[in-house]
mmCIF file of C-alpha atoms in Angstrom:
data_model
loop_
_atom_site.group_PDB
_atom_site.id
_atom_site.type_symbol
_atom_site.label_atom_id
_atom_site.label_comp_id
_atom_site.label_asym_id
_atom_site.label_seq_id
_atom_site.Cartn_x
_atom_site.Cartn_y
_atom_site.Cartn_z
ATOM 1 C CA MET E 13 113.612 114.091 126.513
ATOM 2 C CA SER E 14 115.129 117.683 128.689
ATOM 3 C CA GLU E 15 115.198 117.974 132.321
ATOM 4 C CA PRO E 16 112.138 117.912 133.574
ATOM 5 C CA VAL E 17 111.526 121.883 135.081
ATOM 6 C CA ILE E 18 109.104 120.077 137.522
ATOM 7 C CA ASP E 19 109.478 116.226 138.892
ATOM 8 C CA ILE E 20 107.203 115.783 142.315
ATOM 9 C CA SER E 21 107.067 111.513 143.625
ATOM 10 C CA GLY E 22 104.567 110.605 146.113
ATOM 11 C CA LEU E 23 102.992 113.309 146.829
ATOM 12 C CA THR E 24 100.254 113.450 149.232
ATOM 13 C CA ARG E 25 98.804 115.620 151.462
ATOM 14 C CA ARG E 26 95.836 115.914 154.063
ATOM 15 C CA PHE E 27 93.572 118.158 155.426
ATOM 16 C CA GLY E 28 93.240 116.900 158.924
ATOM 17 C CA ASP E 29 91.021 113.867 157.740
ATOM 18 C CA LYS E 30 90.875 114.860 153.930
ATOM 19 C CA THR E 31 93.514 113.779 151.394
ATOM 20 C CA ALA E 32 94.240 116.251 149.270
ATOM 21 C CA LEU E 33 96.640 114.326 147.080
ATOM 22 C CA ASP E 34 97.083 110.710 147.121
ATOM 23 C CA SER E 35 100.738 109.622 146.383
ATOM 24 C CA VAL E 36 100.698 111.841 143.081
ATOM 25 C CA SER E 37 104.124 111.555 141.191
ATOM 26 C CA LEU E 38 103.871 114.154 138.617
ATOM 27 C CA SER E 39 107.628 114.844 135.994
ATOM 28 C CA LEU E 40 107.247 117.915 133.379
ATOM 29 C CA PRO E 41 110.264 118.752 130.825
ATOM 30 C CA ARG E 42 110.672 122.080 129.871
ATOM 31 C CA GLY E 43 109.342 123.803 127.018
ATOM 32 C CA ALA E 44 105.259 122.713 126.349
ATOM 33 C CA VAL E 45 102.332 123.960 127.919
ATOM 34 C CA TYR E 46 100.529 121.349 130.325
ATOM 35 C CA GLY E 47 96.570 121.298 131.271
ATOM 36 C CA LEU E 48 96.070 120.208 135.079
ATOM 37 C CA VAL E 49 91.612 119.526 134.522
ATOM 38 C CA GLY E 50 89.898 118.250 137.263
ATOM 39 C CA ALA E 51 86.531 119.201 139.034
ATOM 40 C CA ASN E 52 86.400 121.657 142.019
ATOM 41 C CA GLY E 53 87.896 120.071 145.305
ATOM 42 C CA ALA E 54 89.879 117.203 142.690
ATOM 43 C CA GLY E 55 93.265 118.521 144.311
ATOM 44 C CA LYS E 56 93.932 121.054 141.371
ATOM 45 C CA THR E 57 94.673 123.775 143.427
ATOM 46 C CA THR E 58 96.462 122.319 146.246
ATOM 47 C CA LEU E 59 98.138 121.301 143.617
ATOM 48 C CA ILE E 60 99.883 124.226 142.563
ATOM 49 C CA ARG E 61 100.400 125.631 145.404
ATOM 50 C CA HIS E 62 102.911 123.246 146.844
ATOM 51 C CA ILE E 63 104.551 123.457 143.332
ATOM 52 C CA MET E 64 104.869 127.569 144.079
ATOM 53 C CA GLY E 65 105.787 126.567 146.750
ATOM 54 C CA LEU E 66 108.785 124.427 145.561
ATOM 55 C CA LEU E 67 109.641 126.573 142.914
ATOM 56 C CA ARG E 68 108.874 130.620 143.666
ATOM 57 C CA ALA E 69 112.014 131.966 143.348
ATOM 58 C CA GLU E 70 112.129 130.368 139.938
ATOM 59 C CA GLY E 71 108.667 130.504 138.725
ATOM 60 C CA GLY E 72 105.642 132.881 137.701
ATOM 61 C CA SER E 73 102.612 132.816 139.751
ATOM 62 C CA GLU E 74 99.339 135.192 139.169
ATOM 63 C CA GLU E 75 99.782 136.979 141.692
ATOM 64 C CA ASN E 76 95.747 136.809 144.021
ATOM 65 C CA ASP E 77 96.755 139.292 146.728
ATOM 66 C CA ILE E 78 97.954 142.562 145.405
ATOM 67 C CA PRO E 79 97.782 145.649 146.842
ATOM 68 C CA GLY E 80 94.594 147.496 146.569
ATOM 69 C CA TRP E 81 96.175 151.074 147.392
ATOM 70 C CA MET E 82 98.210 151.268 143.798
ATOM 71 C CA ARG E 83 96.727 152.125 140.529
ATOM 72 C CA VAL E 84 97.145 149.812 137.822
ATOM 73 C CA ASP E 85 99.974 151.952 136.453
ATOM 74 C CA GLU E 86 101.741 152.206 140.361
ATOM 75 C CA LEU E 87 101.171 148.654 140.258
ATOM 76 C CA ILE E 88 102.941 147.610 136.894
ATOM 77 C CA ARG E 89 105.823 149.878 137.679
ATOM 78 C CA TYR E 90 106.255 148.876 141.501
ATOM 79 C CA SER E 91 106.277 145.245 140.000
ATOM 80 C CA ARG E 92 109.000 145.909 137.534
ATOM 81 C CA ALA E 93 111.281 146.461 139.836
ATOM 82 C CA PHE E 94 111.521 143.462 141.608
ATOM 83 C CA TYR E 95 112.128 141.542 137.739
ATOM 84 C CA SER E 96 114.966 141.708 135.907
ATOM 85 C CA GLN E 97 113.558 140.384 133.140
ATOM 86 C CA TRP E 98 110.888 142.784 132.552
ATOM 87 C CA ASP E 99 109.753 143.737 129.540
ATOM 88 C CA ASP E 100 107.731 147.021 129.742
ATOM 89 C CA PRO E 101 106.601 147.222 125.753
ATOM 90 C CA TYR E 102 105.015 143.496 126.704
ATOM 91 C CA ALA E 103 103.386 145.124 129.673
ATOM 92 C CA GLU E 104 102.266 147.696 128.330
ATOM 93 C CA GLU E 105 100.555 145.296 125.372
ATOM 94 C CA LEU E 106 98.628 143.268 127.984
ATOM 95 C CA ARG E 107 97.534 145.963 129.839
ATOM 96 C CA GLU E 108 95.685 147.699 126.273
ATOM 97 C CA ALA E 109 94.731 144.368 125.778
ATOM 98 C CA PHE E 110 93.203 143.279 129.145
ATOM 99 C CA ALA E 111 91.204 146.808 128.806
ATOM 100 C CA LEU E 112 92.611 147.599 131.764
ATOM 101 C CA ASP E 113 92.674 151.557 132.706
ATOM 102 C CA PRO E 114 96.589 153.219 134.072
ATOM 103 C CA ALA E 115 94.925 155.403 135.949
ATOM 104 C CA ALA E 116 92.318 152.849 138.395
ATOM 105 C CA LYS E 117 92.430 152.121 142.243
ATOM 106 C CA ILE E 118 93.228 148.248 142.442
ATOM 107 C CA ARG E 119 90.701 147.795 144.792
ATOM 108 C CA ASN E 120 87.995 149.043 142.872
ATOM 109 C CA LEU E 121 88.333 146.943 139.867
ATOM 110 C CA SER E 122 86.011 143.817 139.237
ATOM 111 C CA LYS E 123 86.660 140.559 140.451
ATOM 112 C CA GLY E 124 88.497 139.779 136.463
ATOM 113 C CA GLN E 125 89.994 142.829 135.773
ATOM 114 C CA LYS E 126 91.506 141.928 139.508
ATOM 115 C CA ALA E 127 93.100 138.230 137.504
ATOM 116 C CA ARG E 128 93.701 140.320 134.631
ATOM 117 C CA MET E 129 96.564 142.268 136.778
ATOM 118 C CA GLY E 130 97.591 139.688 137.994
ATOM 119 C CA LEU E 131 97.682 137.160 134.742
ATOM 120 C CA LEU E 132 99.619 140.593 133.319
ATOM 121 C CA ILE E 133 102.193 140.870 136.675
ATOM 122 C CA ALA E 134 102.854 137.462 136.024
ATOM 123 C CA LEU E 135 103.880 137.429 132.292
ATOM 124 C CA ALA E 136 105.482 140.565 132.058
ATOM 125 C CA HIS E 137 108.386 138.995 133.444
ATOM 126 C CA GLN E 138 108.555 136.538 131.007
ATOM 127 C CA PRO E 139 109.622 133.799 133.637
ATOM 128 C CA ASP E 140 111.589 130.586 132.378
ATOM 129 C CA LEU E 141 107.774 128.687 134.316
ATOM 130 C CA LEU E 142 104.564 130.145 134.175
ATOM 131 C CA VAL E 143 102.039 128.523 136.619
ATOM 132 C CA LEU E 144 98.474 129.551 136.458
ATOM 133 C CA ASP E 145 95.941 128.489 139.039
ATOM 134 C CA GLU E 146 92.686 128.684 136.794
ATOM 135 C CA PRO E 147 93.608 131.771 134.753
ATOM 136 C CA SER E 148 90.966 131.486 132.626
ATOM 137 C CA SER E 149 88.775 132.314 136.282
ATOM 138 C CA GLY E 150 87.353 136.918 136.057
ATOM 139 C CA LEU E 151 87.830 136.342 132.267
ATOM 140 C CA ASP E 152 85.278 136.420 129.198
ATOM 141 C CA PRO E 153 85.216 134.347 126.646
ATOM 142 C CA ILE E 154 86.930 136.511 124.028
ATOM 143 C CA VAL E 155 90.124 137.088 126.192
ATOM 144 C CA ARG E 156 89.843 133.475 127.292
ATOM 145 C CA ARG E 157 90.509 132.370 123.650
ATOM 146 C CA ASP E 158 92.425 134.838 121.515
ATOM 147 C CA ILE E 159 94.402 136.445 124.664
ATOM 148 C CA LEU E 160 95.079 133.549 126.773
ATOM 149 C CA GLY E 161 95.402 130.737 124.129
ATOM 150 C CA ALA E 162 97.599 132.565 122.176
ATOM 151 C CA VAL E 163 100.114 134.075 124.600
ATOM 152 C CA ILE E 164 100.360 130.297 126.037
ATOM 153 C CA ARG E 165 101.039 128.833 122.725
ATOM 154 C CA THR E 166 103.811 132.352 122.506
ATOM 155 C CA ILE E 167 106.021 131.321 125.638
ATOM 156 C CA ALA E 168 105.831 127.708 124.674
ATOM 157 C CA ASP E 169 106.709 128.750 121.478
ATOM 158 C CA GLU E 170 110.291 130.739 122.519
ATOM 159 C CA GLY E 171 111.377 127.017 124.465
ATOM 160 C CA ARG E 172 109.380 127.948 128.642
ATOM 161 C CA THR E 173 107.203 125.636 129.826
ATOM 162 C CA VAL E 174 103.527 126.644 131.083
ATOM 163 C CA LEU E 175 101.739 124.750 133.218
ATOM 164 C CA PHE E 176 98.446 126.197 134.418
ATOM 165 C CA SER E 177 94.919 124.278 135.931
ATOM 166 C CA SER E 178 91.768 124.374 134.785
ATOM 167 C CA HIS E 179 88.173 122.564 134.392
ATOM 168 C CA LEU E 180 86.900 123.941 131.160
ATOM 169 C CA LEU E 181 88.202 121.126 129.814
ATOM 170 C CA GLU E 182 87.806 122.237 125.738
ATOM 171 C CA GLU E 183 89.623 125.372 126.024
ATOM 172 C CA VAL E 184 92.644 123.610 127.554
ATOM 173 C CA GLU E 185 92.254 120.820 125.016
ATOM 174 C CA GLN E 186 93.234 124.073 122.429
ATOM 175 C CA VAL E 187 96.264 124.504 124.348
ATOM 176 C CA ALA E 188 97.866 121.873 125.726
ATOM 177 C CA ASP E 189 100.290 119.611 124.830
ATOM 178 C CA HIS E 190 100.136 117.563 127.860
ATOM 179 C CA VAL E 191 97.366 116.674 130.502
ATOM 180 C CA THR E 192 97.294 115.252 133.753
ATOM 181 C CA MET E 193 93.951 114.963 134.617
ATOM 182 C CA ILE E 194 93.313 114.642 139.150
ATOM 183 C CA SER E 195 90.570 113.659 141.197
ATOM 184 C CA ASP E 196 89.802 112.963 144.826
ATOM 185 C CA GLY E 197 93.732 113.843 144.922
ATOM 186 C CA ARG E 198 94.197 111.301 143.021
ATOM 187 C CA ILE E 199 96.298 111.906 139.690
ATOM 188 C CA VAL E 200 93.986 109.171 137.194
ATOM 189 C CA LEU E 201 95.317 109.315 133.479
ATOM 190 C CA SER E 202 98.389 111.650 132.149
ATOM 191 C CA GLY E 203 100.605 111.969 129.109
ATOM 192 C CA ALA E 204 100.911 114.138 126.043
ATOM 193 C CA LEU E 205 97.436 115.038 124.582
ATOM 194 C CA GLU E 206 96.933 113.490 120.755
ATOM 195 C CA THR E 207 99.025 109.979 122.324
ATOM 196 C CA ILE E 208 95.298 110.477 124.826
ATOM 197 C CA LYS E 209 92.648 110.911 122.956
ATOM 198 C CA GLU E 210 94.318 107.960 120.081
ATOM 199 C CA SER E 211 94.104 106.133 122.671
ATOM 200 C CA HIS E 212 90.492 106.193 123.249
ATOM 201 C CA ARG E 213 89.454 106.368 119.841
ATOM 202 C CA VAL E 214 86.077 103.841 119.084
ATOM 203 C CA ASN E 215 85.382 103.013 116.171
ATOM 204 C CA GLY E 216 87.520 105.445 114.018
ATOM 205 C CA ARG E 217 85.981 108.470 115.855
ATOM 206 C CA VAL E 218 88.757 110.986 118.609
ATOM 207 C CA PRO E 219 86.583 111.459 121.457
ATOM 208 C CA SER E 220 87.147 114.868 123.511
ATOM 209 C CA LEU E 221 88.805 115.433 126.290
ATOM 210 C CA GLU E 222 85.883 116.693 128.237
ATOM 211 C CA GLU E 223 84.871 113.220 127.086
ATOM 212 C CA ILE E 224 87.441 110.780 127.891
ATOM 213 C CA PHE E 225 87.270 113.114 131.615
ATOM 214 C CA VAL E 226 83.510 111.684 132.109
ATOM 215 C CA ALA E 227 84.563 108.200 131.415
ATOM 216 C CA ARG E 228 87.901 107.720 133.480
ATOM 217 C CA VAL E 229 86.208 110.251 135.574
ATOM 218 C CA GLY E 230 82.303 109.747 136.034
ATOM 219 C CA MET E 231 81.744 112.836 135.446
ATOM 220 C CA PRO E 232 81.961 115.761 133.940
ATOM 221 C CA ALA E 233 84.694 118.858 134.843
ATOM 222 C CA THR E 234 82.519 121.146 135.657
ATOM 223 C CA SER E 235 80.608 119.576 138.323
ATOM 224 C CA ASP E 236 80.469 121.617 141.449
ATOM 225 C CA SER E 237 82.154 119.928 144.275
ATOM 226 C CA THR E 238 81.769 120.355 147.659
ATOM 227 C CA ALA E 239 85.294 118.762 148.456
#
């Protein structure tokens, strides 16, 4: 097994009286796609933010705080200056695939378009580690299925690593090699996707990831949470 690109042991994070992460341990070897799944409020984003705080210098992430006064093409040129491995043809390919008008002002983009813009910036500099927090947010089903999934698999096939969080377990099941389930700040199950599914086989039937999540956590990942 290769050296882990992410290695966390016994991480606990509290916000006032709420324990957001409770003794979380996670070790992810390089060159695979890892899905971090859980309902809203389970601790996914807190864990992602902690990981990016440790690894910001060498990791790629969606950038939500992008300057509204720039045009799409200006932001692409601006971002290029910060990354030695920036891939111009790939950035243009993504811009076209995401249907982003190069002359549009960032401030005038819809929520979904801003999500696509952040994803473009994260992908175009070819990071060894790509960390995405709910990357499907704001993307229509066709973009999620035909573009995002293909991009994630391509990165892994090149020997790079992807960690993404989601509450859409059907999509995670389509692209992830490994799955970590989190609930109330605790990891309840973690391992290779196929191993997890086989270990929950009942009477010859292999359940879906959603069914396994419900069995382990007691509710679907798409349930609303105020936590």
